[in-house]
């Protein structure tokens, strides 16, 4: 008779064997389509490469050129401007709507679905929907302005208004997501805290300030980090609504990556900009996790 | 469900209750009013899309504004579907999104099962590695990814070294390439399967079932809710992707819907009724999917243990 320990040993080997068999297709895929590209991207960023002729090593040249180029500087500034406006607004409105929807009333689910709808459609569709509303000659908004006796505006062809319009579009698209995440966060807060505070005579402002806000901090942090990652990568709406114009007033980092790599065939330059973007994201995400992560560790 | 309306532990004094009741009702109707206003603003582009897509080009441009299409026209839809080739784009989007969502669901389940239920050395390392790939933005990987797809050995006229042809560029396989597995999917399924009691597979193992049989016969059927969630999320994600189809396709017949949409605008003159019809064709499937499966969408947040 085979002893129990030998059989257990055999079972363990068998499990380990099958575990690696099951993991291997996925791991090979990740290696080829994720890890290899990331490493290659670092290498390419140090070269001059137009795909047609072999890459030529140029060291840091792409990076120094990038940071001195005024269009790239503009793209970086625009990207941060976009993030700095859309993130606080999406968080504030998202939280406000979540607080409203967290109450019991008829039609709650209906509102939740409505606010979430823009999340499930493409950036391309989002861009076209709002381009049509903001169209300068016969767009709905200008019709409404004319009706109210106000002057029409050339929204997307104006260096002043084009970026705010793109920002509004971005907020419209991501707000529903932040509402749903905040709602999930709110429902994780135990009712006990509120009951206890009410007995102590806390008003609703105090309930929010001393219970909801601090206990929601991990959710807020999560929303913040995901929005940072998303907004620094804004691309689809920009490409379709303005293609970076007018006068580069709406060009953003990923737009420049795309233009340089696939329109000018400057793979090295484009890759270098991609890596700079990654460093921005990493830096901002880690800073936030550091700054606010400690205060959320209950 | 909100529990804020549950009875308090101690009955409040009568005066107190009356004050609360008076403060509660107007504020609730105020909230519902504000929510309704917000909802109208949120739905406005969709509403305007539908109305515009049923008008003629002349009706679209009349001043003063013509609110309701008169007569109702389906012609813009025909022009988008046939004339602008949206039938082909819809088919392409359907093929790529369905294939990506199916393969991703299966492989995520298999890997999630392995990482949640099997015991082997290196499990935590592999899991951490997979999770860390979530941080890599597509933008950093998509230039080399394009090159890898273009230089696939022995495919699309390429030789063994990946030279000479166009590889998987401009093919369904090329469109599919970056969407086959997602770290998020593995994470979602792993979290879901961690919750099953261990007796399930122990009993099967005693009966001599293989690890794959345990996965196929026990784990997969139990994971159906999580699989549906993942399928829907990934389907809409791939359906909506613009950047990758933009770089990986050349020919008009390989375009997906977002790419087709992005090219629909004329350089000098845009027929907005047709553009809105094309937009409607591209958004209606995901909206229907979302409305039918909305509890699955929201479940993903619960499963991944967002706290």
PDB file of C-alpha atoms in Angstrom, chain A residues 21 25 30 68-69 72 96 103-104 125-127 130 134 160 163 168 186 208 217 232 244 253 255 264 282 285 289:
ATOM      1  CA  UNK A  21       0.261  23.964 -18.277  1.00  0.00           C
ATOM      2  CA  UNK A  25      -0.590  30.159 -22.941  1.00  0.00           C
ATOM      3  CA  UNK A  30       1.863  38.415 -21.929  1.00  0.00           C
ATOM      4  CA  UNK A  68      12.724  71.422 -26.150  1.00  0.00           C
ATOM      5  CA  UNK A  69      10.058  71.130 -28.842  1.00  0.00           C
ATOM      6  CA  UNK A  72       5.403  68.779 -27.371  1.00  0.00           C
ATOM      7  CA  UNK A  96     -22.671  64.475  -5.271  1.00  0.00           C
ATOM      8  CA  UNK A 103     -31.208  57.537  -0.908  1.00  0.00           C
ATOM      9  CA  UNK A 104     -34.195  55.322  -1.432  1.00  0.00           C
ATOM     10  CA  UNK A 125     -19.230  58.273 -30.815  1.00  0.00           C
ATOM     11  CA  UNK A 126     -18.952  60.618 -27.826  1.00  0.00           C
ATOM     12  CA  UNK A 127     -16.859  63.001 -29.891  1.00  0.00           C
ATOM     13  CA  UNK A 130     -20.927  66.578 -28.900  1.00  0.00           C
ATOM     14  CA  UNK A 134     -21.300  72.336 -30.556  1.00  0.00           C
ATOM     15  CA  UNK A 160     -10.345  79.651 -26.361  1.00  0.00           C
ATOM     16  CA  UNK A 163     -10.293  72.665 -24.953  1.00  0.00           C
ATOM     17  CA  UNK A 168     -16.811  68.735 -20.948  1.00  0.00           C
ATOM     18  CA  UNK A 186     -21.099  54.470   0.166  1.00  0.00           C
ATOM     19  CA  UNK A 208     -20.723  63.900   5.799  1.00  0.00           C
ATOM     20  CA  UNK A 217     -11.330  57.948   1.373  1.00  0.00           C
ATOM     21  CA  UNK A 232      -3.411  61.635 -19.062  1.00  0.00           C
ATOM     22  CA  UNK A 244      -5.185  68.900 -31.918  1.00  0.00           C
ATOM     23  CA  UNK A 253       0.535  63.684 -25.381  1.00  0.00           C
ATOM     24  CA  UNK A 255      -2.054  62.585 -29.951  1.00  0.00           C
ATOM     25  CA  UNK A 264       5.876  61.089 -39.570  1.00  0.00           C
ATOM     26  CA  UNK A 282       3.573  56.432 -12.543  1.00  0.00           C
ATOM     27  CA  UNK A 285      -0.274  57.693  -9.235  1.00  0.00           C
ATOM     28  CA  UNK A 289      -1.015  56.656  -3.165  1.00  0.00           C
TER      29      UNK A 289
END
